CSV table of C-alpha atoms in Angstrom, one decimal:
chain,number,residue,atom,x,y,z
A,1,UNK,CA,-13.8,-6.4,-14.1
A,2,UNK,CA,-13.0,-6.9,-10.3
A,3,UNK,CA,-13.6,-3.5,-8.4
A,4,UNK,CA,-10.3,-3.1,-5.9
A,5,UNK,CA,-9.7,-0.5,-3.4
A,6,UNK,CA,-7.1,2.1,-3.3
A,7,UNK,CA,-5.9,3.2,-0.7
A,8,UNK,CA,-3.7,6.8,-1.0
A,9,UNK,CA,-1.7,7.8,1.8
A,10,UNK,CA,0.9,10.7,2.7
A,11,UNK,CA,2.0,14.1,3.7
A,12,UNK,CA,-0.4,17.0,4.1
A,13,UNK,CA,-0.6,19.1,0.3
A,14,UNK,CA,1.2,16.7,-1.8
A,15,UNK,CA,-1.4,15.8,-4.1
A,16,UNK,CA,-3.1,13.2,-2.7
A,17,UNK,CA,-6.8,14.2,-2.7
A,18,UNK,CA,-5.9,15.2,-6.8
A,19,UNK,CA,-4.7,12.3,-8.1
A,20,UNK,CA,-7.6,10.0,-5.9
A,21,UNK,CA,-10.1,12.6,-6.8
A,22,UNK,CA,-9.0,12.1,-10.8
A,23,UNK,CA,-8.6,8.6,-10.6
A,24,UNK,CA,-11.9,7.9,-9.0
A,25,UNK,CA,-13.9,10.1,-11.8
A,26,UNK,CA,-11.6,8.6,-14.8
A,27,UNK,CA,-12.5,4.5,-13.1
A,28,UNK,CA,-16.1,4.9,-12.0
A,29,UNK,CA,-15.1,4.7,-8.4
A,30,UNK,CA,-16.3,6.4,-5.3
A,31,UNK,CA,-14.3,9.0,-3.7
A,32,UNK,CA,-13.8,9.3,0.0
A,33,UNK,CA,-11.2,12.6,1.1
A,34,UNK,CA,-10.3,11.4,4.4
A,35,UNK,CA,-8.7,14.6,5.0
A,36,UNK,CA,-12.0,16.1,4.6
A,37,UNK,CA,-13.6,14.5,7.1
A,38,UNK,CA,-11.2,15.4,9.7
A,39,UNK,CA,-11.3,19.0,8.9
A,40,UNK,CA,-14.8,19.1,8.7
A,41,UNK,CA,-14.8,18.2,12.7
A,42,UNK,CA,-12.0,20.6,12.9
A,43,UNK,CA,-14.7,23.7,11.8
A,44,UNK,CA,-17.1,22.2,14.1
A,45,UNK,CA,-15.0,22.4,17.0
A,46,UNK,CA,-13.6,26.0,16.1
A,47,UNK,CA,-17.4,26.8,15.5
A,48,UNK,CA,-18.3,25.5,19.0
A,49,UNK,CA,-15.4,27.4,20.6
A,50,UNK,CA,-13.6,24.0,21.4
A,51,UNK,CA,-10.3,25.3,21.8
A,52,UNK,CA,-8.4,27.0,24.5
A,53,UNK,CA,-6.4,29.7,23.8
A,54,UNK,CA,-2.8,27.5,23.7
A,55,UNK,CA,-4.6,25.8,21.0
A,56,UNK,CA,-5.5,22.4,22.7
A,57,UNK,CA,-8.8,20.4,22.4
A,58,UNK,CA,-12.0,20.3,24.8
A,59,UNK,CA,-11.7,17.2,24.0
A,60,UNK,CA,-14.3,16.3,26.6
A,61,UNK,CA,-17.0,18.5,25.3
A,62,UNK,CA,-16.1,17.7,21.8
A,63,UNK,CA,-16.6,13.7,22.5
A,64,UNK,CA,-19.4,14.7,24.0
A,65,UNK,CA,-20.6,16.5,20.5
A,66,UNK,CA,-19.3,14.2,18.3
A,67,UNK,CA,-22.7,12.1,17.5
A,68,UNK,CA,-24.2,16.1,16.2
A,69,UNK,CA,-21.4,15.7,13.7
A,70,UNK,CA,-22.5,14.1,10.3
A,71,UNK,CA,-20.3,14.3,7.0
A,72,UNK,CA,-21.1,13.2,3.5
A,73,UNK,CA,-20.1,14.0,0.2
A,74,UNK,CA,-22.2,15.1,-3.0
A,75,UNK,CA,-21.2,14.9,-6.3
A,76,UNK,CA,-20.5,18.9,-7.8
A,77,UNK,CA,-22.5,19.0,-11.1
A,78,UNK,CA,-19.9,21.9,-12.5
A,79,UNK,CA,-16.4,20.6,-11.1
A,80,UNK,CA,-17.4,16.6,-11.6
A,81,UNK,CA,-15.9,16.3,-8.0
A,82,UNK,CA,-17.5,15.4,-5.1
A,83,UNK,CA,-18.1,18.1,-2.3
A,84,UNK,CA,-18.0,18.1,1.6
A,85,UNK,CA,-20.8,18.3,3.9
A,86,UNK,CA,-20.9,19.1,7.3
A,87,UNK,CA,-24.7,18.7,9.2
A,88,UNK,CA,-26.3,19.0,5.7
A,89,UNK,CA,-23.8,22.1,4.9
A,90,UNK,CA,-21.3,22.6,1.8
A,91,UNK,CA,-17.9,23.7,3.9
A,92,UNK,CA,-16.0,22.6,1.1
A,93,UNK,CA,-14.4,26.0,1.3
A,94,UNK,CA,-14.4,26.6,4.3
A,95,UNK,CA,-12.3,23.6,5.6
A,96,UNK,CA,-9.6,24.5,3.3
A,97,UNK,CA,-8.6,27.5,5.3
A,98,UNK,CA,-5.3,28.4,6.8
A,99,UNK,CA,-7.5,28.3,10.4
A,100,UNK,CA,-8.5,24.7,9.9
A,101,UNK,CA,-5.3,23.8,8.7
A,102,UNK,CA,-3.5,25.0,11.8
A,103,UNK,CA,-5.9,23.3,13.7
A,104,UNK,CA,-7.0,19.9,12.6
A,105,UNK,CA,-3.8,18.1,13.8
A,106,UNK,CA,-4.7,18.1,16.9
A,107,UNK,CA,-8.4,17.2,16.2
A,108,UNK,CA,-6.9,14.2,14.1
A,109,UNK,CA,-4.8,12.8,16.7
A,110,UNK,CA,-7.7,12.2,19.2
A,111,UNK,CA,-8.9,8.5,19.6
A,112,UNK,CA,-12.6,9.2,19.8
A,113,UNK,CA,-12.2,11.2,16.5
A,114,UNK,CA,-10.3,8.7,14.7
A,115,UNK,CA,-13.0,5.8,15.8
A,116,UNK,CA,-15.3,7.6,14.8
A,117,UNK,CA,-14.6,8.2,11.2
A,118,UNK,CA,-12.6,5.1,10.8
A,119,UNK,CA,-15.9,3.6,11.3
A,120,UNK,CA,-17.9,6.1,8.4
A,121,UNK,CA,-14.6,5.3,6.6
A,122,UNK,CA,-14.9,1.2,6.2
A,123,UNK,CA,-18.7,1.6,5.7
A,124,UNK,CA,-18.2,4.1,3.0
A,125,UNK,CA,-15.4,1.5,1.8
A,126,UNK,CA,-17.5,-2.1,1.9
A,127,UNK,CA,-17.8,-3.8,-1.2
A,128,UNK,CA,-14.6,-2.3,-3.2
A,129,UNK,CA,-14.8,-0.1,-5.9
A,130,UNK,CA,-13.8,3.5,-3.9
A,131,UNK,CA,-10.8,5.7,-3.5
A,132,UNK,CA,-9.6,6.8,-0.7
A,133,UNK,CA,-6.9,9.2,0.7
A,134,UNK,CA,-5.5,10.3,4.0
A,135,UNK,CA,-2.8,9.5,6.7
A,136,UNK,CA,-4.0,6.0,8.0
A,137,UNK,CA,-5.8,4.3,4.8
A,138,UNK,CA,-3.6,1.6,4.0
A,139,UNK,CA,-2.2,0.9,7.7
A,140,UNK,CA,-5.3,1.4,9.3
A,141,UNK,CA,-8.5,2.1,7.5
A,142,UNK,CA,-8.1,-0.5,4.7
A,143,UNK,CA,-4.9,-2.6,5.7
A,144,UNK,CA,-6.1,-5.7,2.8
A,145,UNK,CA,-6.6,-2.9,0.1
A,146,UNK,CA,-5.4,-4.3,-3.8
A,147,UNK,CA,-3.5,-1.3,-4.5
A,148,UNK,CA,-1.4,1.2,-1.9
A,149,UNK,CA,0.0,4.0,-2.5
A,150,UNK,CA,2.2,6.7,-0.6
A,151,UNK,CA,2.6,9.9,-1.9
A,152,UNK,CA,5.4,12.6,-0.3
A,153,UNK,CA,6.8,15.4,-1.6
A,154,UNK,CA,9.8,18.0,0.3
A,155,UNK,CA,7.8,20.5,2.7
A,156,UNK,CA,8.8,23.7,0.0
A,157,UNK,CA,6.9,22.2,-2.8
A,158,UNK,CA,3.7,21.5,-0.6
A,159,UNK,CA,3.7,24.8,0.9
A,160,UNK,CA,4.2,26.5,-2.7
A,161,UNK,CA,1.3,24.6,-3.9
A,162,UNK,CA,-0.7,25.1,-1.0
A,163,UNK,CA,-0.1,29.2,-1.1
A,164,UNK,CA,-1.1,28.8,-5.5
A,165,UNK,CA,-3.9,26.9,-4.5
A,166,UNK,CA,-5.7,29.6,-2.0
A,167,UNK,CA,-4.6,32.6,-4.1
A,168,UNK,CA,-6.6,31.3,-6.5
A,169,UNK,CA,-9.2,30.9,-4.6
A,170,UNK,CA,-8.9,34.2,-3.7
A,171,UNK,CA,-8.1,33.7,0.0
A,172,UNK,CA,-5.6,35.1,2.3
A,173,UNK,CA,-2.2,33.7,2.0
A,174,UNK,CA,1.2,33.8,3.5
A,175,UNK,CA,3.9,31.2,2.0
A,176,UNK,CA,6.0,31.6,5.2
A,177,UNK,CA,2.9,30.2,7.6
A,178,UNK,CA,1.8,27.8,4.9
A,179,UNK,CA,5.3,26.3,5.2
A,180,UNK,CA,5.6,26.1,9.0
A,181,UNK,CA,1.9,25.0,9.2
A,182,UNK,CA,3.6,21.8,6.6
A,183,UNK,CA,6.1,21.2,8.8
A,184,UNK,CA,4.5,21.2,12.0
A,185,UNK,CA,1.8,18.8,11.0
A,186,UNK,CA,4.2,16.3,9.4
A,187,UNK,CA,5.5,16.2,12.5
A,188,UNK,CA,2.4,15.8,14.2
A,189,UNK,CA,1.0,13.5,11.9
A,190,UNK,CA,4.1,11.4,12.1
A,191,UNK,CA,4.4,11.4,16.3
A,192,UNK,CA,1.1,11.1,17.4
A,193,UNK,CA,0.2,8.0,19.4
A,194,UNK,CA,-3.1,7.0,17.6
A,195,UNK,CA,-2.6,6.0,13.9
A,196,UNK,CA,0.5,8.0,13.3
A,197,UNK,CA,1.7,8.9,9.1
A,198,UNK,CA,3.2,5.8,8.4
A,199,UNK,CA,3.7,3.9,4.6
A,200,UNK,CA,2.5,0.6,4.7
A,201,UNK,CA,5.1,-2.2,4.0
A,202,UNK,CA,3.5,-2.3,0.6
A,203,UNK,CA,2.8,0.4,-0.8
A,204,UNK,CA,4.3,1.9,-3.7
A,205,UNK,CA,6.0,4.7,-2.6
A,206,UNK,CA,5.4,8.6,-5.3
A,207,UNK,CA,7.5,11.4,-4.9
A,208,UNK,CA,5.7,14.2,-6.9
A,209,UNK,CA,8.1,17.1,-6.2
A,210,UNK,CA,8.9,17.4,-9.8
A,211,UNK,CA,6.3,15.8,-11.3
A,212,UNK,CA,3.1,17.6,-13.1
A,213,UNK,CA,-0.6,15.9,-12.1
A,214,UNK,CA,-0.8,15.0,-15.8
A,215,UNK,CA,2.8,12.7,-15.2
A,216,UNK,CA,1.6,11.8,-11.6
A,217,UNK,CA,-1.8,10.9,-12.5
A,218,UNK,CA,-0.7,8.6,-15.8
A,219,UNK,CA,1.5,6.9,-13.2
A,220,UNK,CA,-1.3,6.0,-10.6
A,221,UNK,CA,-3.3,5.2,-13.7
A,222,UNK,CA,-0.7,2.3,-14.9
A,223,UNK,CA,-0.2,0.8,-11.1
A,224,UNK,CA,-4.4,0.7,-11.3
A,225,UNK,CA,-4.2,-1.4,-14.6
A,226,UNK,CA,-1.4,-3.5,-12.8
A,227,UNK,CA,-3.7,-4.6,-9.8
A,228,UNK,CA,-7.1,-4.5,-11.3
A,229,UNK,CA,-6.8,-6.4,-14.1
């Protein structure tokens, strides 16, 4: 059977990395969370104290830091899920906070950052057989991939699943921030000048807001079937 490659795009929290992540395990495909990648340089930078205090980039001194900055991903015996790696690290914890999260827009929207993991992107990518989510996948990242697919859902449901998702983790949580954090990065996402949240003119376009992962992921599974075999 033809390995294809799948590109998953859309909104911040709607489900995206899920669905890939599930697909990916259930297919015998590698796994690439885009998303990842972009917050893992986001916790470098806060690390490095490469942010003034309005909440802009040094983005000089982080271009100038960027080749120290090395991300993988390792397969999680227990969860069956690959986790993130910054500099030979596991962060895949700590790049899910609400501190990255209000952060890594602004990290994502600089060219030098984008080249640069557009680049570990398309290697990661060669050969077919990987799924892959984030913002740019289908537009820029993988623009020929077999099967596209763009996920939304409204900004309440993301920010509701976002604030379940870290109180279950345990970790401090506030549904009002979580829902302006949603909204401001759509809007970032969607403005910025470098490879801004677009859907590809074909991709298949999910709206999950009432949808459970078991309905959303049988879906994803049958458009798979569709364009693989």
């Amino acid at each position: 059977m033809k390995k294809i490659t799948i590109a998953i795009d859309g909104h911040s929290s709607c489900g995206k990395s899920t669905m890939a992540k599930d697909l990916a395990r259930r297919v015998g495909y590698i796994y690439v969370d885009t998303g990842a990648m972009y917050r893992s340089v986001t916790l470098f930078a806060l690390r490095h104290q490469l942010f003034n205090a309005d909440g802009s980039v040094k983005a000089a001194e982080l271009e100038a830091l960027m080749p120290q900055v090395n991300i993988s991903f390792r397969l999680n015996e227990t969860t069956g899920r690959p986790d993130t790696y910054l500099n030979g690290e596991c962060v895949e914890q700590e790049i899910r906070s609400l501190e990255v999260s209000n952060h890594v827009s602004p990290v994502a929207a600089l060219p030098f950052v984008r080249e640069a993991m557009v680049a570990q992107q398309q290697q990661m990518g060669q050969g077919g057989g990987v799924v892959m989510d984030g913002r740019d996948i289908g537009t820029v990242v993988f623009p020929n991939a077999e099967l596209k697919v763009f996920v939304t859902a409204s900004a309440e449901v993301r920010a509701q699943r976002r604030y379940d998702e870290l109180q279950q983790k345990g970790m401090p949580a506030d549904y009002a921030d979580i829902l302006k954090n949603v909204q401001e990065r759509d809007y970032i996402d969607s403005h910025r000048e470098v490879s801004p949240l677009l859907q590809a003119d074909d991709a298949l376009l999910l709206d999950n807001s009432h949808m459970t992962i078991d309905e959303q992921n049988a879906w994803l599974m049958e458009r798979f079937n569709e364009r693989c075999c």
